[in-house]
Coordinates of C-alpha atoms in Angstrom, one line a residue:
X1 CA 39.3 68.7 78.8
X2 CA 41.3 70.0 81.7
X3 CA 40.6 73.5 83.0
X4 CA 43.1 75.4 85.2
X5 CA 41.6 76.0 88.6
X6 CA 41.8 79.4 90.4
X7 CA 43.7 79.2 93.7
X8 CA 41.5 78.6 96.7
X9 CA 41.0 81.5 99.1
X10 CA 43.3 79.7 101.6
X11 CA 45.9 79.1 99.0
X12 CA 45.7 82.8 97.9
X13 CA 46.2 83.9 101.5
X14 CA 49.1 81.6 102.0
X15 CA 50.7 83.0 98.9
X16 CA 50.2 86.6 100.1
X17 CA 51.7 85.7 103.5
X18 CA 54.7 84.3 101.8
X19 CA 55.0 87.4 99.7
X20 CA 54.7 89.5 102.9
X21 CA 57.7 87.7 104.4
X22 CA 59.8 88.2 101.3
X23 CA 58.9 91.9 101.3
X24 CA 60.0 92.2 104.9
X25 CA 63.4 90.8 104.1
X26 CA 63.7 93.1 101.1
X27 CA 62.8 96.2 103.1
X28 CA 65.4 95.3 105.8
X29 CA 68.1 95.4 103.1
X30 CA 67.3 98.7 101.5
X31 CA 69.7 101.5 102.5
X32 CA 68.3 104.5 100.6
X33 CA 65.4 106.2 102.4
X34 CA 63.6 107.3 99.2
X35 CA 63.8 103.8 97.7
X36 CA 62.7 102.3 101.0
X37 CA 59.6 104.5 101.2
X38 CA 58.8 103.7 97.6
X39 CA 59.2 100.0 98.2
X40 CA 56.9 100.1 101.2
X41 CA 54.1 101.7 99.2
X42 CA 54.5 99.5 96.2
X43 CA 54.6 96.4 98.3
X44 CA 51.4 97.5 100.1
X45 CA 49.7 98.1 96.8
X46 CA 50.8 94.7 95.4
X47 CA 49.8 92.7 98.5
X48 CA 46.3 94.3 98.6
X49 CA 46.0 94.7 94.8
X50 CA 45.2 98.4 95.3
X51 CA 45.1 100.8 92.3
X52 CA 46.9 103.6 94.1
X53 CA 48.2 104.8 97.4
X54 CA 50.0 107.4 99.4
X55 CA 52.7 107.2 102.1
X56 CA 52.8 110.0 104.6
X57 CA 55.6 110.7 107.1
X58 CA 55.2 112.5 110.5
X59 CA 56.9 115.9 110.6
X60 CA 59.5 116.4 113.3
X61 CA 57.2 118.7 115.2
X62 CA 54.5 116.0 115.0
X63 CA 51.9 118.6 113.8
X64 CA 51.4 117.3 110.2
X65 CA 51.6 114.4 107.9
X66 CA 53.9 115.1 105.0
X67 CA 53.3 113.5 101.6
X68 CA 56.3 111.3 100.7
X69 CA 55.2 108.9 97.9
X70 CA 52.1 108.9 95.7
X71 CA 51.3 106.2 93.1
X72 CA 48.2 105.6 91.0
X73 CA 48.3 103.0 88.2
X74 CA 45.1 104.0 86.4
X75 CA 46.2 107.6 86.1
X76 CA 49.9 106.9 85.6
X77 CA 50.8 109.0 88.6
X78 CA 54.2 108.6 90.2
X79 CA 55.3 111.3 92.6
X80 CA 57.9 111.5 95.3
X81 CA 60.6 108.9 95.9
X82 CA 62.8 108.1 92.9
X83 CA 60.3 109.5 90.4
X84 CA 61.9 113.0 90.5
X85 CA 58.5 114.6 90.6
X86 CA 57.5 116.7 93.6
X87 CA 54.1 116.2 95.3
X88 CA 52.3 119.5 95.0
X89 CA 49.9 119.0 98.0
X90 CA 50.0 120.7 101.4
X91 CA 50.7 118.4 104.4
X92 CA 47.7 117.0 106.4
X93 CA 47.3 119.0 109.6
X94 CA 46.8 116.9 112.7
X95 CA 45.6 119.9 114.8
X96 CA 43.4 122.9 114.0
X97 CA 44.3 126.6 114.9
X98 CA 43.0 126.1 118.4
X99 CA 45.2 123.1 118.9
X100 CA 42.4 120.6 118.8
X101 CA 42.9 117.2 117.0
X102 CA 41.7 117.2 113.4
X103 CA 39.4 114.1 113.1
X104 CA 37.6 114.9 109.8
X105 CA 40.6 113.8 107.7
X106 CA 40.9 110.0 107.6
X107 CA 44.7 110.0 107.8
X108 CA 44.7 112.4 110.8
X109 CA 41.9 110.3 112.4
X110 CA 44.0 107.1 112.1
X111 CA 46.9 108.9 113.9
X112 CA 44.8 110.2 116.8
X113 CA 43.0 107.0 117.3
X114 CA 46.0 104.8 116.6
X115 CA 44.0 102.4 114.5
X116 CA 43.4 101.5 110.9
X117 CA 40.4 102.9 109.0
X118 CA 38.7 100.9 106.3
X119 CA 36.3 102.9 104.1
X120 CA 34.2 101.0 101.6
X121 CA 33.1 104.0 99.6
X122 CA 34.3 107.6 100.1
X123 CA 31.2 109.0 98.5
X124 CA 28.8 107.4 101.0
X125 CA 31.0 107.3 104.1
X126 CA 29.8 109.7 106.9
X127 CA 32.0 111.4 109.4
X128 CA 35.1 112.1 107.2
X129 CA 35.9 115.0 104.9
X130 CA 36.6 113.6 101.4
X131 CA 36.1 117.0 99.7
X132 CA 39.7 117.1 98.5
X133 CA 39.4 113.6 97.1
X134 CA 36.1 114.5 95.3
X135 CA 37.7 117.6 93.8
X136 CA 40.7 115.5 92.6
X137 CA 38.2 113.1 91.0
X138 CA 36.4 115.9 89.2
X139 CA 39.7 117.2 87.7
X140 CA 41.0 113.8 86.7
X141 CA 37.8 111.8 85.9
X142 CA 38.9 109.2 88.5
X143 CA 36.5 107.6 91.0
X144 CA 38.1 107.2 94.4
X145 CA 36.1 104.6 96.2
X146 CA 37.6 102.3 98.8
X147 CA 40.3 103.5 101.2
X148 CA 42.5 101.6 103.7
X149 CA 44.4 103.9 106.0
X150 CA 47.0 102.2 108.3
X151 CA 49.2 104.0 110.9
X152 CA 52.9 103.0 111.0
X153 CA 54.4 102.6 114.4
X154 CA 58.0 102.1 115.4
X155 CA 59.4 99.9 118.2
X156 CA 58.6 102.5 120.7
X157 CA 54.9 102.5 119.7
X158 CA 55.3 106.0 118.2
X159 CA 53.5 106.7 115.0
X160 CA 56.0 107.8 112.4
X161 CA 53.8 107.7 109.3
X162 CA 50.6 106.6 107.6
X163 CA 50.0 104.2 104.7
X164 CA 46.9 104.9 102.7
X165 CA 45.7 102.6 99.9
X166 CA 43.0 103.4 97.4
X167 CA 40.6 101.3 95.3
X168 CA 41.2 97.6 96.0
X169 CA 40.6 95.6 92.8
X170 CA 39.1 92.2 92.5
X171 CA 41.9 89.9 91.4
X172 CA 39.6 88.0 89.0
X173 CA 37.5 90.8 87.4
X174 CA 39.5 93.9 88.1
X175 CA 36.4 95.7 89.5
X176 CA 36.9 98.1 92.4
X177 CA 35.9 96.6 95.7
X178 CA 36.2 97.2 99.4
X179 CA 39.4 96.2 101.1
X180 CA 38.8 92.9 102.9
X181 CA 39.7 92.0 106.4
X182 CA 42.6 89.9 105.1
X183 CA 43.8 93.0 103.1
X184 CA 43.7 95.0 106.3
X185 CA 45.6 92.4 108.4
X186 CA 48.3 92.1 105.7
X187 CA 48.6 95.8 105.3
X188 CA 48.9 96.2 109.1
X189 CA 51.6 93.5 109.2
X190 CA 53.4 95.2 106.3
X191 CA 53.1 98.6 108.0
X192 CA 54.6 97.2 111.2
X193 CA 57.6 95.7 109.3
X194 CA 58.0 98.8 107.2
X195 CA 58.0 101.1 110.2
X196 CA 60.7 99.0 111.8
X197 CA 62.8 99.0 108.6
X198 CA 62.3 102.7 108.2
X199 CA 63.2 103.4 111.9
X200 CA 66.3 101.2 111.6
X201 CA 67.4 103.0 108.5
X202 CA 66.8 106.4 110.0
X203 CA 68.7 105.4 113.1
X204 CA 71.6 104.1 111.0
X205 CA 71.5 107.3 108.9
X206 CA 71.5 109.4 112.1
X207 CA 74.4 107.5 113.5
X208 CA 76.3 107.8 110.2
X209 CA 75.6 111.5 110.2
X210 CA 76.8 111.9 113.8
X211 CA 79.9 109.9 112.9
X212 CA 80.6 112.1 109.9
X213 CA 80.0 115.2 111.9
X214 CA 82.5 114.1 114.5
X215 CA 85.0 113.5 111.7
X216 CA 84.3 116.9 110.3
X217 CA 84.8 118.3 113.9
X218 CA 88.3 116.7 114.0
X219 CA 89.1 118.0 110.5
X220 CA 87.9 121.5 111.5
X221 CA 90.2 121.4 114.5
X222 CA 93.1 120.4 112.3
X223 CA 92.4 123.0 109.7
X224 CA 91.8 125.6 112.4
X225 CA 95.3 125.0 113.8
X226 CA 96.7 126.4 110.6
X227 CA 95.0 128.9 108.3
X228 CA 97.4 127.6 105.6
X229 CA 96.0 124.0 105.4
X230 CA 92.3 124.9 105.8
X231 CA 90.3 122.9 103.3
X232 CA 92.9 120.2 102.7
X233 CA 90.9 117.7 104.7
X234 CA 87.9 118.5 102.5
X235 CA 89.6 118.6 99.1
X236 CA 91.5 115.4 99.2
X237 CA 88.5 113.2 99.9
X238 CA 86.6 115.0 97.1
X239 CA 89.3 114.4 94.6
X240 CA 89.8 110.8 95.8
X241 CA 86.1 110.1 95.1
X242 CA 86.4 111.8 91.7
X243 CA 89.3 109.6 90.7
X244 CA 87.7 106.4 92.1
X245 CA 84.5 107.1 90.3
X246 CA 86.4 107.7 87.1
X247 CA 88.1 104.4 87.5
X248 CA 84.7 102.8 88.3
X249 CA 83.3 104.2 85.0
X250 CA 86.4 103.5 82.9
X251 CA 85.8 100.7 80.4
X252 CA 89.3 100.3 79.0
X253 CA 92.8 99.7 80.4
X254 CA 94.1 97.4 83.2
X255 CA 91.6 98.8 85.7
X256 CA 88.5 98.3 83.6
X257 CA 87.2 95.5 85.9
X258 CA 87.4 97.7 89.0
X259 CA 84.0 98.5 90.5
X260 CA 82.5 100.0 93.7
X261 CA 79.2 99.5 95.3
X262 CA 77.4 102.2 97.4
X263 CA 79.0 100.7 100.5
X264 CA 82.4 100.7 98.9
X265 CA 82.0 104.4 98.0
X266 CA 81.0 105.2 101.6
X267 CA 84.0 103.3 103.0
X268 CA 86.3 105.3 100.8
X269 CA 84.6 108.5 101.6
X270 CA 85.2 108.0 105.3
X271 CA 88.8 107.0 104.7
X272 CA 89.3 110.2 102.8
X273 CA 87.8 112.3 105.5
X274 CA 90.1 110.7 108.1
X275 CA 93.3 110.5 106.0
X276 CA 95.1 113.2 108.0
X277 CA 93.5 112.8 111.4
X278 CA 97.0 112.2 112.9
X279 CA 97.8 115.9 112.1
X280 CA 95.9 116.7 115.3
X281 CA 99.2 116.0 117.1
X282 CA 101.5 117.9 114.6
X283 CA 103.0 121.1 116.1
X284 CA 101.6 124.2 114.5
X285 CA 105.0 126.0 114.1
X286 CA 106.1 123.1 111.8
X287 CA 102.8 123.0 109.8
X288 CA 102.9 126.8 109.4
X289 CA 106.6 127.2 108.6
X290 CA 106.4 129.7 105.7
X291 CA 110.1 130.4 105.4
X292 CA 113.2 128.5 106.2
X293 CA 114.1 130.6 109.3
X294 CA 110.6 130.8 110.7
X295 CA 109.9 129.4 114.2
X296 CA 107.4 131.5 116.2
X297 CA 108.6 134.4 114.0
X298 CA 110.7 134.8 110.9
X299 CA 114.3 135.1 112.1
X300 CA 115.5 136.7 108.9
X301 CA 115.0 140.0 110.8
X302 CA 117.9 139.0 113.1
X303 CA 120.2 138.5 110.2
X304 CA 119.1 141.8 108.8
X305 CA 120.1 143.4 112.1
X306 CA 123.6 141.7 112.0
X307 CA 124.1 143.0 108.4
X308 CA 123.2 146.5 109.7
X309 CA 125.8 146.2 112.5
X310 CA 128.5 145.1 110.1
X311 CA 127.6 147.9 107.7
X312 CA 127.9 150.5 110.5
X313 CA 131.2 149.0 111.7
X314 CA 132.5 149.4 108.1
X315 CA 131.4 153.0 108.0
X316 CA 133.0 153.7 111.3
X317 CA 136.3 152.1 110.1
X318 CA 136.2 154.3 107.1
X319 CA 135.6 157.4 109.1
X320 CA 138.4 156.6 111.6
X321 CA 140.8 155.9 108.7
X322 CA 141.0 152.2 109.5
X323 CA 139.7 151.3 106.0
X324 CA 139.8 153.1 102.6
X325 CA 136.7 154.6 101.1
X326 CA 137.1 152.3 98.0
X327 CA 137.3 149.1 100.0
X328 CA 134.4 150.2 102.2
X329 CA 132.2 150.9 99.2
X330 CA 133.0 147.4 97.8
X331 CA 132.2 145.9 101.2
X332 CA 128.9 147.8 101.4
X333 CA 127.9 146.5 98.0
X334 CA 128.8 142.9 99.0
X335 CA 126.8 143.3 102.2
X336 CA 123.7 144.4 100.4
X337 CA 124.1 141.7 97.7
X338 CA 124.5 139.0 100.4
X339 CA 121.6 140.3 102.5
X340 CA 119.3 140.2 99.4
X341 CA 120.6 136.7 98.6
X342 CA 119.8 135.4 102.1
X343 CA 116.3 137.0 101.9
X344 CA 115.7 135.0 98.7
X345 CA 117.2 131.9 100.1
X346 CA 114.9 132.1 103.1
X347 CA 111.9 131.6 100.8
X348 CA 111.4 127.9 100.1
X349 CA 111.4 127.1 96.5
X350 CA 111.4 124.0 94.3
X351 CA 115.1 123.5 94.4
X352 CA 118.3 125.2 95.7
X353 CA 121.5 124.8 93.6
X354 CA 124.8 123.6 94.9
X355 CA 126.3 127.0 94.1
X356 CA 123.6 128.7 96.3
X357 CA 124.2 126.3 99.1
X358 CA 128.0 127.0 98.9
X359 CA 127.3 130.7 99.0
X360 CA 125.3 130.4 102.2
X361 CA 128.2 128.6 103.8
X362 CA 130.6 131.3 102.6
X363 CA 128.5 134.1 104.0
X364 CA 128.3 132.3 107.3
X365 CA 132.1 132.5 107.8
X366 CA 132.9 135.6 105.7
X367 CA 131.5 138.1 108.2
X368 CA 132.3 138.2 111.9
X369 CA 130.4 140.1 114.5
X370 CA 130.3 140.4 118.3
X371 CA 127.4 138.7 120.1
X372 CA 125.7 140.0 123.2
X373 CA 128.6 138.7 125.3
X374 CA 131.1 140.6 123.3
X375 CA 132.4 137.4 121.8
X376 CA 133.3 137.4 118.1
X377 CA 131.4 134.6 116.3
X378 CA 130.4 133.4 112.8
X379 CA 127.8 135.5 111.1
X380 CA 125.3 132.6 110.9
X381 CA 124.8 129.8 113.4
X382 CA 125.0 126.2 112.4
X383 CA 121.2 125.9 112.9
X384 CA 120.7 128.9 110.6
X385 CA 123.0 127.5 108.0
X386 CA 121.1 124.2 108.1
X387 CA 117.8 125.9 107.5
X388 CA 119.0 128.3 104.8
X389 CA 120.5 125.4 102.8
X390 CA 117.3 123.4 102.7
X391 CA 117.2 122.3 99.0
X392 CA 113.4 122.3 98.6
X393 CA 110.6 123.8 100.6
X394 CA 111.1 125.2 104.1
X395 CA 111.5 122.1 106.3
X396 CA 114.7 120.6 107.7
X397 CA 115.0 116.8 107.8
X398 CA 114.0 116.8 111.4
X399 CA 110.9 118.9 110.8
X400 CA 110.0 116.8 107.8
X401 CA 110.1 113.8 110.0
X402 CA 107.7 115.5 112.4
X403 CA 105.3 116.2 109.6
X404 CA 105.7 112.6 108.2
X405 CA 104.9 111.2 111.7
X406 CA 101.3 112.3 111.3
X407 CA 100.6 109.3 109.0
X408 CA 101.9 106.9 111.7
X409 CA 99.6 108.5 114.2
X410 CA 96.8 108.3 111.7
X411 CA 97.3 104.6 111.3
X412 CA 97.6 104.0 115.0
X413 CA 94.4 106.0 115.7
X414 CA 92.4 104.3 113.0
X415 CA 93.6 100.8 113.7
X416 CA 92.6 101.2 117.3
X417 CA 88.9 101.7 116.4
X418 CA 86.4 98.8 116.3
X419 CA 85.4 99.3 112.7
X420 CA 82.2 97.4 111.5
X421 CA 82.6 95.0 108.6
X422 CA 81.6 97.5 105.9
X423 CA 84.3 100.0 107.1
X424 CA 87.1 97.6 108.0
X425 CA 89.4 98.9 105.1
X426 CA 89.3 102.5 106.3
X427 CA 92.8 102.2 108.1
X428 CA 94.4 100.7 104.9
X429 CA 92.9 103.3 102.5
X430 CA 93.7 106.3 104.8
X431 CA 97.1 105.0 105.9
X432 CA 98.6 104.4 102.4
X433 CA 98.5 107.8 100.8
X434 CA 102.2 108.5 101.4
X435 CA 103.4 105.1 100.1
X436 CA 105.1 104.8 96.7
X437 CA 104.6 102.2 94.0
X438 CA 108.3 101.4 94.1
X439 CA 108.3 100.7 97.9
X440 CA 110.2 103.9 98.8
X441 CA 107.3 105.6 100.5
X442 CA 106.4 105.7 104.1
X443 CA 105.6 104.7 106.8
X444 CA 105.6 101.0 105.8
X445 CA 107.5 101.0 102.5
X446 CA 104.7 99.1 100.7
X447 CA 105.0 98.1 97.1
X448 CA 102.2 98.7 94.5
X449 CA 101.0 95.1 94.7
X450 CA 100.5 95.4 98.5
X451 CA 98.1 98.4 98.2
X452 CA 94.5 98.6 97.2
X453 CA 93.3 100.7 94.3
X454 CA 91.5 103.0 96.7
X455 CA 94.7 103.7 98.7
X456 CA 96.6 104.4 95.5
X457 CA 93.8 106.8 94.4
X458 CA 94.2 108.7 97.6
X459 CA 97.9 109.0 97.1
X460 CA 97.4 110.7 93.7
X461 CA 94.7 113.0 95.2
X462 CA 96.9 114.0 98.1
X463 CA 99.8 115.0 95.8
X464 CA 97.6 116.8 93.2
X465 CA 95.8 118.8 95.9
X466 CA 99.1 119.8 97.4
X467 CA 100.5 121.0 94.1
X468 CA 97.4 123.1 93.2
X469 CA 96.6 124.3 96.7
X470 CA 96.8 128.1 96.9
X471 CA 96.6 128.4 100.7
X472 CA 100.1 127.1 101.5
X473 CA 102.6 129.5 103.2
X474 CA 105.6 128.5 101.2
X475 CA 104.3 128.5 97.6
X476 CA 101.7 129.6 95.2
X477 CA 99.1 127.2 93.8
X478 CA 100.4 125.8 90.5
X479 CA 98.6 125.8 87.2
X480 CA 97.0 122.6 85.8
X481 CA 99.8 122.1 83.3
X482 CA 102.5 122.6 85.9
X483 CA 100.8 120.2 88.3
X484 CA 100.3 117.6 85.7
X485 CA 103.9 117.8 84.5
X486 CA 105.0 117.0 88.0
X487 CA 102.5 114.3 88.4
X488 CA 103.6 112.7 85.1
X489 CA 107.2 112.7 86.2
X490 CA 106.1 111.0 89.5
X491 CA 104.5 108.3 87.3
X492 CA 107.7 107.8 85.4
X493 CA 109.9 107.5 88.5
X494 CA 107.7 104.9 90.3
X495 CA 106.0 107.3 92.8
X496 CA 102.4 107.0 91.8
X497 CA 100.3 104.3 90.2
X498 CA 100.7 104.5 86.4
X499 CA 97.3 103.1 85.5
X500 CA 95.5 105.5 87.8
X501 CA 97.5 108.4 86.3
X502 CA 96.2 107.3 82.9
X503 CA 92.6 107.3 84.1
X504 CA 93.2 110.7 85.7
X505 CA 94.3 112.0 82.3
X506 CA 91.8 110.1 80.1
X507 CA 88.8 111.0 82.1
X508 CA 90.0 114.6 82.7
X509 CA 89.5 114.3 86.4
X510 CA 91.8 117.3 86.8
X511 CA 89.3 119.5 84.9
X512 CA 86.4 118.5 87.1
X513 CA 88.4 119.2 90.2
X514 CA 89.7 122.5 88.9
X515 CA 86.3 123.8 88.2
X516 CA 85.3 123.3 91.8
X517 CA 88.5 124.3 93.7
X518 CA 91.1 126.2 91.5
X519 CA 91.3 129.9 90.8
X520 CA 90.7 131.0 87.2
X521 CA 94.4 131.9 86.7
X522 CA 95.4 128.3 87.6
X523 CA 93.1 126.8 84.9
X524 CA 95.2 126.9 81.8
X525 CA 94.8 124.9 78.6
X526 CA 96.3 121.4 79.0
X527 CA 97.9 119.6 76.1
X528 CA 97.9 116.0 77.2
X529 CA 100.5 115.0 74.6
X530 CA 103.1 117.3 76.3
X531 CA 102.5 115.8 79.8
X532 CA 105.3 113.4 80.8
X533 CA 104.2 109.8 81.0
X534 CA 101.0 110.4 79.1
X535 CA 99.7 107.7 76.8
X536 CA 96.7 107.7 74.6
X537 CA 93.5 105.8 75.7
X538 CA 93.4 102.2 74.6
X539 CA 91.1 101.4 71.8

């Protein structure tokens, strides 16, 4: 009869060394700090067959060890990390009130002496204060016996944390035993690898944080140039991520196979934050143009002055007998009507009719007045007529070209940067938010098939943010229904991605965005069936 033999001590050690190498590789791949810390402690428990353990991290002022992760299998304790449960214990002080090193606590002792401490039995060990441990045991009925405390040092030989394991268990019997020399060496090797992995991840996080802070600095400078666009650089990325996440979670329709990893989400986030970085070169007087005649100031006042001159000339003509009272009164009424009309025309609206444009041109030549040189000229200059006959908004074709140029600058700026592999799509995502699905967009005239889903998401986000924005100088923020009506029409005329519009409606992304950014008066009840281009979700 054959009996299965237990692995030899040498074979067991070889297996554990192999496990240690695998753990090191896994730790180097983990991006989330909480999951990384948790993985370090769990790996240390597994490799030493410990019943429990605690991972401490050094505080920034290097005065304490802060509890980060706690685990105990026998008691079913899981605190810190991804558990969602806070650790209710005070940090371990490294110095007393007089500034002297605390040596009675085993974790503090390991830091000050920069070496591991292996305690066989906390209840018989002399020289350390285990009163807290004993109180814990009284409350829980646990018996904390063996302790292995290992400092974690980074590449600069600086202690950044402490790994403490409790109650090694015999792999054959399950009895609590002391941590062996092999356990200590493996734990120290793991602590060294873990410290490097943690330091690298913290360094990457700090660099990413610095990078994002620099982006926010650029966006703050852009928004600070104009009080009317403040917040745009924040809202568009947020809405882009809301829509992209909705597509990621959508299980029906043509985009049901679209998915994003954490890295993909971070890449899109950065692209969203940088989508308008080229506006740093856009002149403020164009961005802030609140009315059609505005440059540094609103020139409608000059036209009001001309009307006043003509009105006084008419009164003078009547008083001198050069004109009848009846004709003068008629002229006065026409002057007042035309003045009010031009004031209204100066405000950029959605559309300006052909009749209104013709009336501006008629007014331009109907009245004559003497300029500063005594020369009789048309009432409105050619440049004023050009501005006052703008069909929609407040920008002339030349000014709109100046605004549109920002996306070309954005692309040039972003394509000049040496992006790492996981961010290489940032220029494409950020540079495509003014393209159209039918190829009539700018600056490259791309077709839908030439654009990523992420870039198309940003296009919808940019439009919807602009429609609902309540901080623009030339319009009020539209309601949800008004904005969705326009967005639906843009779907039907080939401007925006039809599949993304469907997800935008199905997943009610607009509601989530509205709750965060819109005023209460803008949030009306939306009837999807009345929105142009809407179709019901697929079964």
